[in-house]
């Protein structure tokens, strides 16, 4: 069982690499955005089907058009994959839109915003503390001189 899973991992990596190359070099469909990347590939154990998780940077219409372009080019992509990959069966490809990269960018922006807010608040607190310390020192100096 373990050999089979290692074999599938290697096949997934190889198919992902080849699909990335095909997407970058061979797809001429204008609907497919140049900001398209393959996030993950899941090939079934019998090598008949393959789910390709695709991330597209852009708005919803760009994403929809890219998926439509990839689906219409699936036959060509599959034949190119057959030429590049040495597999007994070339799997049927199904393209699935993946939002994980967008989600990561959004979370990163939120974290940066929180960190900036904390830094701004810390600077304000330091300024207030320094002002209070200066007032206390002035009062102490005044008491000493009196």
Tab-separated table of N, CA, C and O in Angstrom, residues 38-127:
chain	number	residue	atom	x	y	z
A	38	UNK	N	-1.134	26.275	-11.407
A	38	UNK	CA	-1.669	25.000	-10.958
A	38	UNK	C	-1.220	24.797	-9.524
A	38	UNK	O	-0.029	24.778	-9.225
A	39	UNK	N	-2.179	24.664	-8.631
A	39	UNK	CA	-1.902	24.562	-7.204
A	39	UNK	C	-1.679	23.118	-6.795
A	39	UNK	O	-0.749	22.797	-6.065
A	40	UNK	N	-2.529	22.231	-7.299
A	40	UNK	CA	-2.490	20.841	-6.858
A	40	UNK	C	-3.066	19.960	-7.950
A	40	UNK	O	-3.920	20.388	-8.720
A	41	UNK	N	-2.593	18.711	-7.996
A	41	UNK	CA	-3.091	17.736	-8.952
A	41	UNK	C	-3.377	16.449	-8.189
A	41	UNK	O	-2.542	15.993	-7.407
A	42	UNK	N	-4.557	15.889	-8.399
A	42	UNK	CA	-4.920	14.603	-7.795
A	42	UNK	C	-5.271	13.619	-8.897
A	42	UNK	O	-6.322	13.732	-9.538
A	43	UNK	N	-4.398	12.641	-9.110
A	43	UNK	CA	-4.638	11.590	-10.081
A	43	UNK	C	-5.168	10.379	-9.325
A	43	UNK	O	-4.643	10.017	-8.266
A	44	UNK	N	-6.211	9.740	-9.864
A	44	UNK	CA	-6.745	8.559	-9.206
A	44	UNK	C	-5.763	7.399	-9.354
A	44	UNK	O	-4.883	7.409	-10.221
A	45	UNK	N	-5.910	6.385	-8.514
A	45	UNK	CA	-4.980	5.247	-8.500
A	45	UNK	C	-4.981	4.492	-9.830
A	45	UNK	O	-3.940	3.954	-10.240
A	46	UNK	N	-6.121	4.457	-10.519
A	46	UNK	CA	-6.176	3.747	-11.802
A	46	UNK	C	-5.753	4.615	-12.988
A	46	UNK	O	-5.786	4.170	-14.133
A	47	UNK	N	-5.340	5.851	-12.718
A	47	UNK	CA	-4.850	6.805	-13.720
A	47	UNK	C	-5.897	7.165	-14.772
A	47	UNK	O	-5.554	7.570	-15.875
A	48	UNK	N	-7.165	7.058	-14.425
A	48	UNK	CA	-8.227	7.370	-15.384
A	48	UNK	C	-8.684	8.825	-15.287
A	48	UNK	O	-9.071	9.407	-16.281
A	49	UNK	N	-8.633	9.394	-14.096
A	49	UNK	CA	-9.133	10.752	-13.884
A	49	UNK	C	-8.110	11.583	-13.117
A	49	UNK	O	-7.339	11.056	-12.319
A	50	UNK	N	-8.167	12.871	-13.360
A	50	UNK	CA	-7.244	13.783	-12.690
A	50	UNK	C	-7.976	15.089	-12.392
A	50	UNK	O	-8.543	15.707	-13.300
A	51	UNK	N	-7.963	15.482	-11.129
A	51	UNK	CA	-8.503	16.780	-10.741
A	51	UNK	C	-7.337	17.758	-10.705
A	51	UNK	O	-6.344	17.523	-10.021
A	52	UNK	N	-7.480	18.853	-11.432
A	52	UNK	CA	-6.435	19.870	-11.494
A	52	UNK	C	-6.977	21.117	-10.804
A	52	UNK	O	-7.936	21.730	-11.273
A	53	UNK	N	-6.365	21.486	-9.685
A	53	UNK	CA	-6.784	22.669	-8.932
A	53	UNK	C	-5.996	23.866	-9.451
A	53	UNK	O	-4.771	23.886	-9.392
A	54	UNK	N	-6.733	24.855	-9.959
A	54	UNK	CA	-6.134	26.000	-10.639
A	54	UNK	C	-6.463	27.270	-9.879
A	54	UNK	O	-7.593	27.478	-9.440
A	55	UNK	N	-5.454	28.128	-9.721
A	55	UNK	CA	-5.644	29.433	-9.104
A	55	UNK	C	-5.456	30.502	-10.163
A	55	UNK	O	-4.502	30.447	-10.948
A	56	UNK	N	-6.371	31.450	-10.183
A	56	UNK	CA	-6.309	32.544	-11.154
A	56	UNK	C	-6.364	33.856	-10.394
A	56	UNK	O	-7.324	34.121	-9.670
A	57	UNK	N	-5.344	34.677	-10.552
A	57	UNK	CA	-5.349	35.990	-9.932
A	57	UNK	C	-6.176	36.926	-10.815
A	57	UNK	O	-5.977	36.984	-12.014
A	58	UNK	N	-7.108	37.617	-10.197
A	58	UNK	CA	-7.981	38.525	-10.937
A	58	UNK	C	-9.377	38.479	-10.359
A	58	UNK	O	-9.627	37.846	-9.333
A	59	UNK	N	-10.283	39.137	-11.053
A	59	UNK	CA	-11.666	39.172	-10.559
A	59	UNK	C	-12.413	37.895	-10.962
A	59	UNK	O	-11.879	37.030	-11.649
A	60	UNK	N	-13.655	37.808	-10.546
A	60	UNK	CA	-14.454	36.598	-10.764
A	60	UNK	C	-14.661	36.303	-12.247
A	60	UNK	O	-14.670	35.139	-12.653
A	61	UNK	N	-14.808	37.342	-13.061
A	61	UNK	CA	-15.021	37.106	-14.496
A	61	UNK	C	-13.766	36.524	-15.143
A	61	UNK	O	-13.865	35.633	-16.003
A	62	UNK	N	-12.568	36.989	-14.748
A	62	UNK	CA	-11.317	36.417	-15.254
A	62	UNK	C	-11.202	34.948	-14.868
A	62	UNK	O	-10.790	34.107	-15.672
A	63	UNK	N	-11.573	34.655	-13.629
A	63	UNK	CA	-11.487	33.283	-13.145
A	63	UNK	C	-12.439	32.376	-13.919
A	63	UNK	O	-12.058	31.283	-14.344
A	64	UNK	N	-13.658	32.843	-14.124
A	64	UNK	CA	-14.660	32.052	-14.842
A	64	UNK	C	-14.224	31.816	-16.282
A	64	UNK	O	-14.306	30.692	-16.797
A	65	UNK	N	-13.740	32.856	-16.953
A	65	UNK	CA	-13.284	32.724	-18.333
A	65	UNK	C	-12.104	31.769	-18.441
A	65	UNK	O	-12.019	30.976	-19.382
A	66	UNK	N	-11.185	31.847	-17.496
A	66	UNK	CA	-10.024	30.971	-17.523
A	66	UNK	C	-10.440	29.511	-17.378
A	66	UNK	O	-9.956	28.644	-18.108
A	67	UNK	N	-11.327	29.222	-16.444
A	67	UNK	CA	-11.795	27.850	-16.262
A	67	UNK	C	-12.503	27.359	-17.520
A	67	UNK	O	-12.301	26.219	-17.963
A	68	UNK	N	-13.332	28.208	-18.135
A	68	UNK	CA	-14.004	27.830	-19.383
A	68	UNK	C	-12.985	27.551	-20.483
A	68	UNK	O	-13.126	26.582	-21.239
A	69	UNK	N	-11.963	28.401	-20.588
A	69	UNK	CA	-10.920	28.193	-21.591
A	69	UNK	C	-10.155	26.899	-21.364
A	69	UNK	O	-9.845	26.170	-22.309
A	70	UNK	N	-9.862	26.605	-20.104
A	70	UNK	CA	-9.153	25.358	-19.795
A	70	UNK	C	-10.018	24.140	-20.090
A	70	UNK	O	-9.527	23.138	-20.617
A	71	UNK	N	-11.301	24.229	-19.764
A	71	UNK	CA	-12.204	23.103	-20.036
A	71	UNK	C	-12.339	22.863	-21.535
A	71	UNK	O	-12.389	21.717	-21.980
A	72	UNK	N	-12.401	23.931	-22.320
A	72	UNK	CA	-12.516	23.746	-23.767
A	72	UNK	C	-11.197	23.250	-24.380
A	72	UNK	O	-11.210	22.609	-25.423
A	73	UNK	N	-10.087	23.505	-23.721
A	73	UNK	CA	-8.780	23.050	-24.204
A	73	UNK	C	-8.354	21.728	-23.572
A	73	UNK	O	-7.232	21.275	-23.800
A	74	UNK	N	-9.223	21.120	-22.805
A	74	UNK	CA	-8.857	19.906	-22.058
A	74	UNK	C	-8.366	18.784	-22.970
A	74	UNK	O	-7.419	18.068	-22.627
A	75	UNK	N	-8.980	18.618	-24.135
A	75	UNK	CA	-8.551	17.571	-25.070
A	75	UNK	C	-7.127	17.800	-25.553
A	75	UNK	O	-6.310	16.868	-25.592
A	76	UNK	N	-6.832	19.030	-25.935
A	76	UNK	CA	-5.479	19.370	-26.390
A	76	UNK	C	-4.467	19.200	-25.249
A	76	UNK	O	-3.375	18.653	-25.458
A	77	UNK	N	-4.842	19.668	-24.066
A	77	UNK	CA	-3.942	19.553	-22.910
A	77	UNK	C	-3.685	18.082	-22.611
A	77	UNK	O	-2.549	17.680	-22.340
A	78	UNK	N	-4.721	17.263	-22.693
A	78	UNK	CA	-4.569	15.825	-22.417
A	78	UNK	C	-3.646	15.172	-23.439
A	78	UNK	O	-2.798	14.339	-23.085
A	79	UNK	N	-3.789	15.522	-24.716
A	79	UNK	CA	-2.908	14.922	-25.732
A	79	UNK	C	-1.460	15.367	-25.534
A	79	UNK	O	-0.529	14.565	-25.694
A	80	UNK	N	-1.253	16.623	-25.169
A	80	UNK	CA	0.105	17.097	-24.868
A	80	UNK	C	0.670	16.376	-23.645
A	80	UNK	O	1.845	16.019	-23.617
A	81	UNK	N	-0.176	16.163	-22.655
A	81	UNK	CA	0.251	15.442	-21.454
A	81	UNK	C	0.644	14.013	-21.804
A	81	UNK	O	1.630	13.480	-21.277
A	82	UNK	N	-0.083	13.391	-22.731
A	82	UNK	CA	0.240	12.025	-23.158
A	82	UNK	C	1.611	11.969	-23.823
A	82	UNK	O	2.362	10.998	-23.627
A	83	UNK	N	1.958	13.004	-24.584
A	83	UNK	CA	3.264	13.032	-25.237
A	83	UNK	C	4.406	13.260	-24.246
A	83	UNK	O	5.503	12.738	-24.423
A	84	UNK	N	4.145	14.022	-23.214
A	84	UNK	CA	5.202	14.392	-22.271
A	84	UNK	C	5.378	13.405	-21.119
A	84	UNK	O	6.460	13.289	-20.570
A	85	UNK	N	4.307	12.738	-20.737
A	85	UNK	CA	4.338	11.884	-19.557
A	85	UNK	C	4.263	10.426	-19.980
A	85	UNK	O	3.451	10.048	-20.808
A	86	UNK	N	5.103	9.610	-19.377
A	86	UNK	CA	5.131	8.192	-19.702
A	86	UNK	C	4.230	7.444	-18.725
A	86	UNK	O	4.687	6.908	-17.719
A	87	UNK	N	2.922	7.450	-19.018
A	87	UNK	CA	1.943	6.749	-18.192
A	87	UNK	C	1.197	5.736	-19.049
A	87	UNK	O	1.024	5.932	-20.256
A	88	UNK	N	0.744	4.674	-18.406
A	88	UNK	CA	-0.035	3.662	-19.113
A	88	UNK	C	-1.319	4.267	-19.664
A	88	UNK	O	-1.686	4.043	-20.808
A	89	UNK	N	-2.004	5.027	-18.837
A	89	UNK	CA	-3.228	5.724	-19.242
A	89	UNK	C	-3.031	7.220	-19.029
A	89	UNK	O	-2.451	7.625	-18.028
A	90	UNK	N	-3.536	7.995	-19.958
A	90	UNK	CA	-3.528	9.441	-19.747
A	90	UNK	C	-4.877	9.821	-19.146
A	90	UNK	O	-5.913	9.541	-19.742
A	91	UNK	N	-4.868	10.424	-17.963
A	91	UNK	CA	-6.140	10.678	-17.279
A	91	UNK	C	-6.972	11.769	-17.946
A	91	UNK	O	-6.445	12.668	-18.598
A	92	UNK	N	-8.293	11.659	-17.766
A	92	UNK	CA	-9.191	12.735	-18.163
A	92	UNK	C	-9.017	13.862	-17.156
A	92	UNK	O	-8.949	13.617	-15.948
A	93	UNK	N	-8.957	15.076	-17.652
A	93	UNK	CA	-8.681	16.220	-16.789
A	93	UNK	C	-9.963	16.967	-16.439
A	93	UNK	O	-10.794	17.230	-17.311
A	94	UNK	N	-10.111	17.298	-15.174
A	94	UNK	CA	-11.193	18.194	-14.763
A	94	UNK	C	-10.550	19.339	-13.987
A	94	UNK	O	-9.747	19.122	-13.080
A	95	UNK	N	-10.885	20.555	-14.387
A	95	UNK	CA	-10.279	21.744	-13.805
A	95	UNK	C	-11.194	22.327	-12.738
A	95	UNK	O	-12.385	22.529	-12.978
A	96	UNK	N	-10.614	22.596	-11.571
A	96	UNK	CA	-11.360	23.114	-10.425
A	96	UNK	C	-10.694	24.401	-9.970
A	96	UNK	O	-9.477	24.438	-9.771
A	97	UNK	N	-11.495	25.441	-9.809
A	97	UNK	CA	-10.973	26.728	-9.356
A	97	UNK	C	-10.621	26.653	-7.881
A	97	UNK	O	-11.414	26.210	-7.058
A	98	UNK	N	-9.408	27.067	-7.547
A	98	UNK	CA	-8.916	27.026	-6.174
A	98	UNK	C	-8.644	28.459	-5.713
A	98	UNK	O	-7.985	29.222	-6.402
A	99	UNK	N	-9.152	28.805	-4.539
A	99	UNK	CA	-9.017	30.170	-4.024
A	99	UNK	C	-7.965	30.272	-2.919
A	99	UNK	O	-7.899	31.290	-2.236
A	100	UNK	N	-7.134	29.263	-2.738
A	100	UNK	CA	-6.218	29.258	-1.603
A	100	UNK	C	-5.163	30.361	-1.678
A	100	UNK	O	-4.807	30.943	-0.654
A	101	UNK	N	-4.655	30.677	-2.855
A	101	UNK	CA	-3.641	31.735	-2.973
A	101	UNK	C	-4.269	33.087	-2.646
A	101	UNK	O	-3.688	33.888	-1.900
A	102	UNK	N	-5.461	33.354	-3.189
A	102	UNK	CA	-6.160	34.602	-2.874
A	102	UNK	C	-6.424	34.706	-1.380
A	102	UNK	O	-6.256	35.766	-0.784
A	103	UNK	N	-6.855	33.602	-0.797
A	103	UNK	CA	-7.144	33.581	0.634
A	103	UNK	C	-5.872	33.878	1.435
A	103	UNK	O	-5.900	34.660	2.387
A	104	UNK	N	-4.755	33.301	1.033
A	104	UNK	CA	-3.482	33.551	1.706
A	104	UNK	C	-3.055	35.006	1.609
A	104	UNK	O	-2.579	35.593	2.583
A	105	UNK	N	-3.230	35.606	0.437
A	105	UNK	CA	-2.883	37.020	0.256
A	105	UNK	C	-3.773	37.892	1.138
A	105	UNK	O	-3.299	38.846	1.773
A	106	UNK	N	-5.060	37.546	1.203
A	106	UNK	CA	-6.002	38.310	2.021
A	106	UNK	C	-5.643	38.211	3.510
A	106	UNK	O	-5.627	39.226	4.225
A	107	UNK	N	-5.332	37.021	3.973
A	107	UNK	CA	-4.950	36.820	5.375
A	107	UNK	C	-3.652	37.558	5.680
A	107	UNK	O	-3.518	38.200	6.731
A	108	UNK	N	-2.700	37.501	4.762
A	108	UNK	CA	-1.434	38.214	4.953
A	108	UNK	C	-1.656	39.721	5.065
A	108	UNK	O	-1.046	40.392	5.905
A	109	UNK	N	-2.544	40.260	4.235
A	109	UNK	CA	-2.859	41.694	4.299
A	109	UNK	C	-3.505	42.050	5.638
A	109	UNK	O	-3.192	43.093	6.233
A	110	UNK	N	-4.396	41.186	6.126
A	110	UNK	CA	-5.026	41.434	7.427
A	110	UNK	C	-3.998	41.400	8.561
A	110	UNK	O	-4.040	42.236	9.467
A	111	UNK	N	-3.073	40.463	8.497
A	111	UNK	CA	-2.028	40.380	9.524
A	111	UNK	C	-1.162	41.631	9.487
A	111	UNK	O	-0.846	42.210	10.530
A	112	UNK	N	-0.782	42.065	8.280
A	112	UNK	CA	0.024	43.283	8.156
A	112	UNK	C	-0.719	44.491	8.726
A	112	UNK	O	-0.119	45.349	9.384
A	113	UNK	N	-2.021	44.570	8.490
A	113	UNK	CA	-2.825	45.674	9.003
A	113	UNK	C	-2.851	45.667	10.531
A	113	UNK	O	-2.692	46.719	11.172
A	114	UNK	N	-3.018	44.484	11.130
A	114	UNK	CA	-3.050	44.371	12.596
A	114	UNK	C	-1.692	44.743	13.183
A	114	UNK	O	-1.611	45.469	14.184
A	115	UNK	N	-0.618	44.273	12.571
A	115	UNK	CA	0.723	44.601	13.054
A	115	UNK	C	0.959	46.101	12.982
A	115	UNK	O	1.486	46.706	13.929
A	116	UNK	N	0.557	46.734	11.880
A	116	UNK	CA	0.730	48.181	11.731
A	116	UNK	C	-0.070	48.931	12.785
A	116	UNK	O	0.415	49.900	13.379
A	117	UNK	N	-1.299	48.487	13.037
A	117	UNK	CA	-2.140	49.114	14.062
A	117	UNK	C	-1.487	49.005	15.434
A	117	UNK	O	-1.462	49.974	16.199
A	118	UNK	N	-0.943	47.821	15.747
A	118	UNK	CA	-0.261	47.629	17.028
A	118	UNK	C	0.961	48.533	17.155
A	118	UNK	O	1.218	49.107	18.213
A	119	UNK	N	1.721	48.655	16.062
A	119	UNK	CA	2.901	49.515	16.093
A	119	UNK	C	2.505	50.970	16.288
A	119	UNK	O	3.140	51.694	17.046
A	120	UNK	N	1.466	51.417	15.611
A	120	UNK	CA	0.992	52.792	15.764
A	120	UNK	C	0.532	53.050	17.197
A	120	UNK	O	0.829	54.093	17.780
A	121	UNK	N	-0.183	52.084	17.768
A	121	UNK	CA	-0.672	52.221	19.129
A	121	UNK	C	0.496	52.251	20.118
A	121	UNK	O	0.488	53.026	21.079
A	122	UNK	N	1.508	51.435	19.862
A	122	UNK	CA	2.684	51.408	20.738
A	122	UNK	C	3.423	52.743	20.699
A	122	UNK	O	3.860	53.254	21.726
A	123	UNK	N	3.527	53.349	19.528
A	123	UNK	CA	4.180	54.656	19.394
A	123	UNK	C	3.387	55.706	20.164
A	123	UNK	O	3.960	56.525	20.886
A	124	UNK	N	2.054	55.685	20.037
A	124	UNK	CA	1.220	56.629	20.765
A	124	UNK	C	1.383	56.460	22.269
A	124	UNK	O	1.473	57.441	23.008
A	125	UNK	N	1.420	55.219	22.738
A	125	UNK	CA	1.596	54.950	24.168
A	125	UNK	C	2.944	55.461	24.660
A	125	UNK	O	3.044	56.022	25.754
A	126	UNK	N	3.982	55.282	23.861
A	126	UNK	CA	5.307	55.761	24.247
A	126	UNK	C	5.343	57.282	24.330
A	126	UNK	O	5.944	57.844	25.240
A	127	UNK	N	4.687	57.952	23.395
A	127	UNK	CA	4.658	59.411	23.405
A	127	UNK	C	3.914	59.899	24.650
A	127	UNK	O	4.368	60.819	25.334
